[in-house]
Amino acid sequence: MLRGFLLACCLLLAPTASRGCDLALVLAVDVSGSVDPGEYALQRDGLAAALRDGLVAEALVRARAEVAVLQWTGSSRQRLTIPWTSIHSDADVTALAARVESDLRIWRNFSTAIGEALGFALPLFQMRPDCRRKVIDVSGDGISNEGVPPREVHAALAAAGVTVNGLVIAGAQEDVTGHYYENVIRGPGAFVLTADGFADYPDRIRQKLLREVTKPTASLH
């Protein structure tokens, strides 16, 4: 009897095993020449607002997500403007959203090198090897027209277990959504959402984050 009581006390007092990272997410933001300053502000502020959304924030916390932000444009012009940020609480999400909101644009008048952006993002996941899922979230308003074609990066992405999803901002070119379906996205369950111009971006990025984060974490305990 006493032995059983002591065992129960030990189990209650033992530290609970911490849940590991479920999601490493790179948010890749288009800053190519077709994106004017007002459109960049819509992307930046829309992304910050989406992160502050209650459902998105809760899902990121439940996933113990690691999130980074990458600005990209033409060849050799990609930069990690917000490094990996651990999301363990609502305060972490709030702080990340504030950093996104103040993220200054790095470039203005260059081409669209989506393959280069994917190639730049790929080794970042080596810094977060323990995360169960690895996702690149690419937003853009044009087809890849410079540098390594996106499909040439797919084999390396597949070997690393990285999924690529797309958010197309319609209006600058014809059939950008088709280009993303055929050339950019890859991985199990990969998808593309299309925003009807930059004004529609805030609502679509919220939907995209919910789809990327909420559904896979719904079964976590």
PDB file of C-alpha atoms in Angstrom:
ATOM      1  CA  MET A   1       0.000   0.000   0.000  1.00  0.00           C
ATOM      2  CA  LEU A   2       2.720   2.445   1.085  1.00  0.00           C
ATOM      3  CA  ARG A   3       4.853   1.418  -1.880  1.00  0.00           C
ATOM      4  CA  GLY A   4       2.000   2.113  -4.282  1.00  0.00           C
ATOM      5  CA  PHE A   5       1.380   5.530  -2.690  1.00  0.00           C
ATOM      6  CA  LEU A   6       5.047   6.502  -3.001  1.00  0.00           C
ATOM      7  CA  LEU A   7       5.112   5.406  -6.648  1.00  0.00           C
ATOM      8  CA  ALA A   8       2.051   7.530  -7.414  1.00  0.00           C
ATOM      9  CA  CYS A   9       3.679  10.547  -5.746  1.00  0.00           C
ATOM     10  CA  CYS A  10       6.849  10.075  -7.795  1.00  0.00           C
ATOM     11  CA  LEU A  11       4.857   9.982 -11.026  1.00  0.00           C
ATOM     12  CA  LEU A  12       2.983  13.159 -10.111  1.00  0.00           C
ATOM     13  CA  LEU A  13       6.157  15.011  -9.183  1.00  0.00           C
ATOM     14  CA  ALA A  14       8.188  13.861 -12.198  1.00  0.00           C
ATOM     15  CA  PRO A  15       8.687  16.545 -14.876  1.00  0.00           C
ATOM     16  CA  THR A  16       6.420  16.249 -17.882  1.00  0.00           C
ATOM     17  CA  ALA A  17       8.270  15.460 -21.088  1.00  0.00           C
ATOM     18  CA  SER A  18       8.265  18.546 -23.282  1.00  0.00           C
ATOM     19  CA  ARG A  19       6.725  18.225 -26.696  1.00  0.00           C
ATOM     20  CA  GLY A  20       9.198  18.850 -29.493  1.00  0.00           C
ATOM     21  CA  CYS A  21       8.910  21.149 -32.477  1.00  0.00           C
ATOM     22  CA  ASP A  22       6.217  20.052 -34.908  1.00  0.00           C
ATOM     23  CA  LEU A  23       6.795  22.728 -37.575  1.00  0.00           C
ATOM     24  CA  ALA A  24       9.733  24.697 -38.986  1.00  0.00           C
ATOM     25  CA  LEU A  25       8.248  27.372 -41.276  1.00  0.00           C
ATOM     26  CA  VAL A  26      10.135  29.752 -43.583  1.00  0.00           C
ATOM     27  CA  LEU A  27       7.968  32.654 -44.778  1.00  0.00           C
ATOM     28  CA  ALA A  28       9.463  33.779 -48.109  1.00  0.00           C
ATOM     29  CA  VAL A  29       8.267  37.269 -49.107  1.00  0.00           C
ATOM     30  CA  ASP A  30       8.557  38.629 -52.665  1.00  0.00           C
ATOM     31  CA  VAL A  31      10.298  42.026 -52.904  1.00  0.00           C
ATOM     32  CA  SER A  32      10.964  41.974 -56.669  1.00  0.00           C
ATOM     33  CA  GLY A  33      10.580  44.999 -58.949  1.00  0.00           C
ATOM     34  CA  SER A  34       6.889  44.346 -59.650  1.00  0.00           C
ATOM     35  CA  VAL A  35       6.083  44.954 -55.971  1.00  0.00           C
ATOM     36  CA  ASP A  36       5.780  48.685 -55.241  1.00  0.00           C
ATOM     37  CA  PRO A  37       6.282  50.158 -51.727  1.00  0.00           C
ATOM     38  CA  GLY A  38       2.561  50.178 -50.960  1.00  0.00           C
ATOM     39  CA  GLU A  39       2.219  46.555 -52.055  1.00  0.00           C
ATOM     40  CA  TYR A  40       5.168  45.529 -49.897  1.00  0.00           C
ATOM     41  CA  ALA A  41       3.498  47.262 -46.936  1.00  0.00           C
ATOM     42  CA  LEU A  42       0.310  45.267 -47.609  1.00  0.00           C
ATOM     43  CA  GLN A  43       2.315  42.041 -47.561  1.00  0.00           C
ATOM     44  CA  ARG A  44       4.220  42.973 -44.410  1.00  0.00           C
ATOM     45  CA  ASP A  45       1.231  44.244 -42.451  1.00  0.00           C
ATOM     46  CA  GLY A  46      -1.027  41.459 -43.711  1.00  0.00           C
ATOM     47  CA  LEU A  47       1.455  38.834 -42.537  1.00  0.00           C
ATOM     48  CA  ALA A  48       1.750  40.508 -39.128  1.00  0.00           C
ATOM     49  CA  ALA A  49      -2.042  40.617 -38.781  1.00  0.00           C
ATOM     50  CA  ALA A  50      -2.325  36.949 -39.769  1.00  0.00           C
ATOM     51  CA  LEU A  51       0.196  35.965 -37.099  1.00  0.00           C
ATOM     52  CA  ARG A  52      -1.847  37.870 -34.505  1.00  0.00           C
ATOM     53  CA  ASP A  53      -5.025  36.004 -35.466  1.00  0.00           C
ATOM     54  CA  GLY A  54      -6.150  33.961 -32.467  1.00  0.00           C
ATOM     55  CA  LEU A  55      -6.480  30.666 -34.323  1.00  0.00           C
ATOM     56  CA  VAL A  56      -3.134  31.054 -36.089  1.00  0.00           C
ATOM     57  CA  ALA A  57      -1.354  32.054 -32.880  1.00  0.00           C
ATOM     58  CA  GLU A  58      -2.826  29.141 -30.941  1.00  0.00           C
ATOM     59  CA  ALA A  59      -1.861  26.668 -33.646  1.00  0.00           C
ATOM     60  CA  LEU A  60       1.721  27.973 -33.785  1.00  0.00           C
ATOM     61  CA  VAL A  61       2.034  27.646 -30.002  1.00  0.00           C
ATOM     62  CA  ARG A  62       0.586  24.125 -30.033  1.00  0.00           C
ATOM     63  CA  ALA A  63       3.049  23.169 -32.753  1.00  0.00           C
ATOM     64  CA  ARG A  64       5.949  24.700 -30.799  1.00  0.00           C
ATOM     65  CA  ALA A  65       6.792  26.167 -34.179  1.00  0.00           C
ATOM     66  CA  GLU A  66      10.051  27.656 -35.366  1.00  0.00           C
ATOM     67  CA  VAL A  67       9.438  30.543 -37.802  1.00  0.00           C
ATOM     68  CA  ALA A  68      11.813  32.558 -39.988  1.00  0.00           C
ATOM     69  CA  VAL A  69      11.224  35.308 -42.575  1.00  0.00           C
ATOM     70  CA  LEU A  70      13.098  35.532 -45.867  1.00  0.00           C
ATOM     71  CA  GLN A  71      12.989  38.394 -48.382  1.00  0.00           C
ATOM     72  CA  TRP A  72      13.783  37.383 -51.934  1.00  0.00           C
ATOM     73  CA  THR A  73      13.999  38.837 -55.449  1.00  0.00           C
ATOM     74  CA  GLY A  74      16.569  38.187 -58.227  1.00  0.00           C
ATOM     75  CA  SER A  75      19.638  35.963 -58.343  1.00  0.00           C
ATOM     76  CA  SER A  76      21.941  36.283 -55.316  1.00  0.00           C
ATOM     77  CA  ARG A  77      19.440  38.576 -53.631  1.00  0.00           C
ATOM     78  CA  GLN A  78      17.899  36.638 -50.771  1.00  0.00           C
ATOM     79  CA  ARG A  79      18.243  37.547 -47.127  1.00  0.00           C
ATOM     80  CA  LEU A  80      16.996  36.112 -43.855  1.00  0.00           C
ATOM     81  CA  THR A  81      15.580  39.277 -42.294  1.00  0.00           C
ATOM     82  CA  ILE A  82      14.074  37.538 -39.244  1.00  0.00           C
ATOM     83  CA  PRO A  83      16.059  34.474 -38.066  1.00  0.00           C
ATOM     84  CA  TRP A  84      14.535  31.366 -36.556  1.00  0.00           C
ATOM     85  CA  THR A  85      12.149  32.351 -33.781  1.00  0.00           C
ATOM     86  CA  SER A  86      10.813  29.815 -31.277  1.00  0.00           C
ATOM     87  CA  ILE A  87       7.065  29.984 -30.630  1.00  0.00           C
ATOM     88  CA  HIS A  88       6.209  28.590 -27.202  1.00  0.00           C
ATOM     89  CA  SER A  89       3.650  31.174 -26.038  1.00  0.00           C
ATOM     90  CA  ASP A  90       1.241  33.883 -27.185  1.00  0.00           C
ATOM     91  CA  ALA A  91       3.874  36.427 -26.183  1.00  0.00           C
ATOM     92  CA  ASP A  92       6.309  34.831 -28.635  1.00  0.00           C
ATOM     93  CA  VAL A  93       3.760  35.185 -31.454  1.00  0.00           C
ATOM     94  CA  THR A  94       3.073  38.811 -30.513  1.00  0.00           C
ATOM     95  CA  ALA A  95       6.792  39.595 -30.542  1.00  0.00           C
ATOM     96  CA  LEU A  96       7.241  37.909 -33.925  1.00  0.00           C
ATOM     97  CA  ALA A  97       4.318  39.850 -35.414  1.00  0.00           C
ATOM     98  CA  ALA A  98       5.876  43.102 -34.188  1.00  0.00           C
ATOM     99  CA  ARG A  99       9.184  42.199 -35.840  1.00  0.00           C
ATOM    100  CA  VAL A 100       7.402  41.390 -39.106  1.00  0.00           C
ATOM    101  CA  GLU A 101       5.560  44.715 -38.964  1.00  0.00           C
ATOM    102  CA  SER A 102       8.846  46.620 -38.700  1.00  0.00           C
ATOM    103  CA  ASP A 103      10.764  44.460 -41.220  1.00  0.00           C
ATOM    104  CA  LEU A 104      12.385  46.929 -43.636  1.00  0.00           C
ATOM    105  CA  ARG A 105      12.486  46.081 -47.315  1.00  0.00           C
ATOM    106  CA  ILE A 106      15.987  45.164 -48.535  1.00  0.00           C
ATOM    107  CA  TRP A 107      15.694  45.453 -52.370  1.00  0.00           C
ATOM    108  CA  ARG A 108      13.415  47.204 -54.847  1.00  0.00           C
ATOM    109  CA  ASN A 109      14.219  46.881 -58.580  1.00  0.00           C
ATOM    110  CA  PHE A 110      15.223  43.313 -59.394  1.00  0.00           C
ATOM    111  CA  SER A 111      13.886  40.185 -61.090  1.00  0.00           C
ATOM    112  CA  THR A 112      12.006  37.120 -59.820  1.00  0.00           C
ATOM    113  CA  ALA A 113      14.243  34.182 -58.914  1.00  0.00           C
ATOM    114  CA  ILE A 114      11.979  31.716 -57.102  1.00  0.00           C
ATOM    115  CA  GLY A 115      14.383  28.804 -57.507  1.00  0.00           C
ATOM    116  CA  GLU A 116      17.134  30.879 -55.910  1.00  0.00           C
ATOM    117  CA  ALA A 117      14.832  31.646 -52.976  1.00  0.00           C
ATOM    118  CA  LEU A 118      14.063  27.951 -52.476  1.00  0.00           C
ATOM    119  CA  GLY A 119      17.753  27.077 -52.696  1.00  0.00           C
ATOM    120  CA  PHE A 120      18.611  29.741 -50.130  1.00  0.00           C
ATOM    121  CA  ALA A 121      15.909  28.544 -47.725  1.00  0.00           C
ATOM    122  CA  LEU A 122      16.830  24.855 -47.928  1.00  0.00           C
ATOM    123  CA  PRO A 123      19.980  24.842 -45.721  1.00  0.00           C
ATOM    124  CA  LEU A 124      18.194  26.914 -43.076  1.00  0.00           C
ATOM    125  CA  PHE A 125      16.377  23.757 -41.995  1.00  0.00           C
ATOM    126  CA  GLN A 126      19.685  22.196 -40.988  1.00  0.00           C
ATOM    127  CA  MET A 127      19.564  24.631 -38.066  1.00  0.00           C
ATOM    128  CA  ARG A 128      16.253  23.101 -36.933  1.00  0.00           C
ATOM    129  CA  PRO A 129      16.720  19.363 -37.644  1.00  0.00           C
ATOM    130  CA  ASP A 130      14.411  18.174 -34.855  1.00  0.00           C
ATOM    131  CA  CYS A 131      11.234  19.762 -36.240  1.00  0.00           C
ATOM    132  CA  ARG A 132       8.864  17.102 -37.564  1.00  0.00           C
ATOM    133  CA  ARG A 133       7.591  19.115 -40.540  1.00  0.00           C
ATOM    134  CA  LYS A 134       9.581  21.532 -42.673  1.00  0.00           C
ATOM    135  CA  VAL A 135       7.697  24.027 -44.860  1.00  0.00           C
ATOM    136  CA  ILE A 136       8.603  26.943 -47.132  1.00  0.00           C
ATOM    137  CA  ASP A 137       5.706  29.376 -47.620  1.00  0.00           C
ATOM    138  CA  VAL A 138       6.403  31.352 -50.828  1.00  0.00           C
ATOM    139  CA  SER A 139       4.422  34.495 -51.669  1.00  0.00           C
ATOM    140  CA  GLY A 140       4.860  36.161 -55.062  1.00  0.00           C
ATOM    141  CA  ASP A 141       3.185  37.961 -57.955  1.00  0.00           C
ATOM    142  CA  GLY A 142       5.205  36.685 -60.922  1.00  0.00           C
ATOM    143  CA  ILE A 143       6.760  33.700 -62.640  1.00  0.00           C
ATOM    144  CA  SER A 144      10.396  32.779 -62.071  1.00  0.00           C
ATOM    145  CA  ASN A 145      12.460  34.565 -64.747  1.00  0.00           C
ATOM    146  CA  GLU A 146      16.043  34.458 -63.460  1.00  0.00           C
ATOM    147  CA  GLY A 147      18.502  32.069 -61.903  1.00  0.00           C
ATOM    148  CA  VAL A 148      17.991  28.378 -61.162  1.00  0.00           C
ATOM    149  CA  PRO A 149      14.536  27.137 -62.248  1.00  0.00           C
ATOM    150  CA  PRO A 150      12.428  26.156 -59.200  1.00  0.00           C
ATOM    151  CA  ARG A 151      11.953  22.561 -60.379  1.00  0.00           C
ATOM    152  CA  GLU A 152      15.725  22.021 -60.347  1.00  0.00           C
ATOM    153  CA  VAL A 153      15.662  22.480 -56.573  1.00  0.00           C
ATOM    154  CA  HIS A 154      12.855  19.960 -56.022  1.00  0.00           C
ATOM    155  CA  ALA A 155      15.075  16.888 -55.701  1.00  0.00           C
ATOM    156  CA  ALA A 156      17.133  18.489 -52.924  1.00  0.00           C
ATOM    157  CA  LEU A 157      13.964  19.675 -51.191  1.00  0.00           C
ATOM    158  CA  ALA A 158      12.501  16.175 -51.383  1.00  0.00           C
ATOM    159  CA  ALA A 159      15.677  14.633 -49.955  1.00  0.00           C
ATOM    160  CA  ALA A 160      15.455  17.036 -46.998  1.00  0.00           C
ATOM    161  CA  GLY A 161      11.738  16.406 -46.496  1.00  0.00           C
ATOM    162  CA  VAL A 162      10.772  20.022 -47.204  1.00  0.00           C
ATOM    163  CA  THR A 163       7.294  20.943 -48.465  1.00  0.00           C
ATOM    164  CA  VAL A 164       6.760  24.118 -50.526  1.00  0.00           C
ATOM    165  CA  ASN A 165       3.383  25.896 -50.579  1.00  0.00           C
ATOM    166  CA  GLY A 166       2.544  28.995 -52.606  1.00  0.00           C
ATOM    167  CA  LEU A 167       0.497  32.171 -52.278  1.00  0.00           C
ATOM    168  CA  VAL A 168       0.089  33.854 -55.653  1.00  0.00           C
ATOM    169  CA  ILE A 169      -0.798  37.543 -55.819  1.00  0.00           C
ATOM    170  CA  ALA A 170      -2.683  37.920 -59.103  1.00  0.00           C
ATOM    171  CA  GLY A 171      -2.521  40.901 -61.424  1.00  0.00           C
ATOM    172  CA  ALA A 172       1.074  41.458 -62.536  1.00  0.00           C
ATOM    173  CA  GLN A 173       1.253  38.540 -65.036  1.00  0.00           C
ATOM    174  CA  GLU A 174      -0.965  35.919 -66.618  1.00  0.00           C
ATOM    175  CA  ASP A 175      -1.377  32.459 -65.079  1.00  0.00           C
ATOM    176  CA  VAL A 176       1.063  32.835 -62.214  1.00  0.00           C
ATOM    177  CA  THR A 177      -1.057  30.337 -60.281  1.00  0.00           C
ATOM    178  CA  GLY A 178      -0.487  27.730 -62.994  1.00  0.00           C
ATOM    179  CA  HIS A 179       3.240  28.427 -62.893  1.00  0.00           C
ATOM    180  CA  TYR A 180       3.296  27.813 -59.133  1.00  0.00           C
ATOM    181  CA  TYR A 181       1.339  24.568 -59.511  1.00  0.00           C
ATOM    182  CA  GLU A 182       3.657  23.287 -62.236  1.00  0.00           C
ATOM    183  CA  ASN A 183       7.008  24.567 -61.034  1.00  0.00           C
ATOM    184  CA  VAL A 184       7.084  25.837 -57.464  1.00  0.00           C
ATOM    185  CA  ILE A 185       5.106  23.754 -54.982  1.00  0.00           C
ATOM    186  CA  ARG A 186       6.187  20.271 -53.964  1.00  0.00           C
ATOM    187  CA  GLY A 187       5.687  17.735 -51.200  1.00  0.00           C
ATOM    188  CA  PRO A 188       2.750  15.797 -49.711  1.00  0.00           C
ATOM    189  CA  GLY A 189      -0.336  17.988 -49.529  1.00  0.00           C
ATOM    190  CA  ALA A 190       1.405  20.983 -51.123  1.00  0.00           C
ATOM    191  CA  PHE A 191      -1.019  23.663 -52.298  1.00  0.00           C
ATOM    192  CA  VAL A 192      -1.409  27.113 -53.864  1.00  0.00           C
ATOM    193  CA  LEU A 193      -3.794  29.879 -52.804  1.00  0.00           C
ATOM    194  CA  THR A 194      -4.428  32.907 -55.031  1.00  0.00           C
ATOM    195  CA  ALA A 195      -5.029  36.434 -53.752  1.00  0.00           C
ATOM    196  CA  ASP A 196      -7.031  38.738 -56.047  1.00  0.00           C
ATOM    197  CA  GLY A 197      -4.389  41.464 -55.924  1.00  0.00           C
ATOM    198  CA  PHE A 198      -2.397  42.792 -52.986  1.00  0.00           C
ATOM    199  CA  ALA A 199      -5.490  44.099 -51.193  1.00  0.00           C
ATOM    200  CA  ASP A 200      -6.678  40.487 -50.887  1.00  0.00           C
ATOM    201  CA  TYR A 201      -3.326  39.304 -49.537  1.00  0.00           C
ATOM    202  CA  PRO A 202      -4.025  39.771 -45.784  1.00  0.00           C
ATOM    203  CA  ASP A 203      -7.084  37.512 -45.871  1.00  0.00           C
ATOM    204  CA  ARG A 204      -5.358  34.894 -48.032  1.00  0.00           C
ATOM    205  CA  ILE A 205      -2.184  34.711 -45.955  1.00  0.00           C
ATOM    206  CA  ARG A 206      -4.330  34.129 -42.877  1.00  0.00           C
ATOM    207  CA  GLN A 207      -6.119  31.277 -44.682  1.00  0.00           C
ATOM    208  CA  LYS A 208      -2.789  29.898 -45.824  1.00  0.00           C
ATOM    209  CA  LEU A 209      -1.244  29.895 -42.358  1.00  0.00           C
ATOM    210  CA  LEU A 210      -4.340  28.248 -40.902  1.00  0.00           C
ATOM    211  CA  ARG A 211      -4.161  25.534 -43.543  1.00  0.00           C
ATOM    212  CA  GLU A 212      -0.433  24.984 -43.011  1.00  0.00           C
ATOM    213  CA  VAL A 213      -0.480  25.029 -39.236  1.00  0.00           C
ATOM    214  CA  THR A 214      -3.915  24.322 -37.766  1.00  0.00           C
ATOM    215  CA  LYS A 215      -4.957  21.127 -39.553  1.00  0.00           C
ATOM    216  CA  PRO A 216      -1.732  19.133 -39.020  1.00  0.00           C
ATOM    217  CA  THR A 217      -1.626  20.074 -35.324  1.00  0.00           C
ATOM    218  CA  ALA A 218      -5.253  19.269 -34.617  1.00  0.00           C
ATOM    219  CA  SER A 219      -4.378  15.732 -33.499  1.00  0.00           C
ATOM    220  CA  LEU A 220      -1.601  16.814 -31.113  1.00  0.00           C
ATOM    221  CA  HIS A 221      -2.181  16.139 -27.399  1.00  0.00           C
TER     222      HIS A 221
END
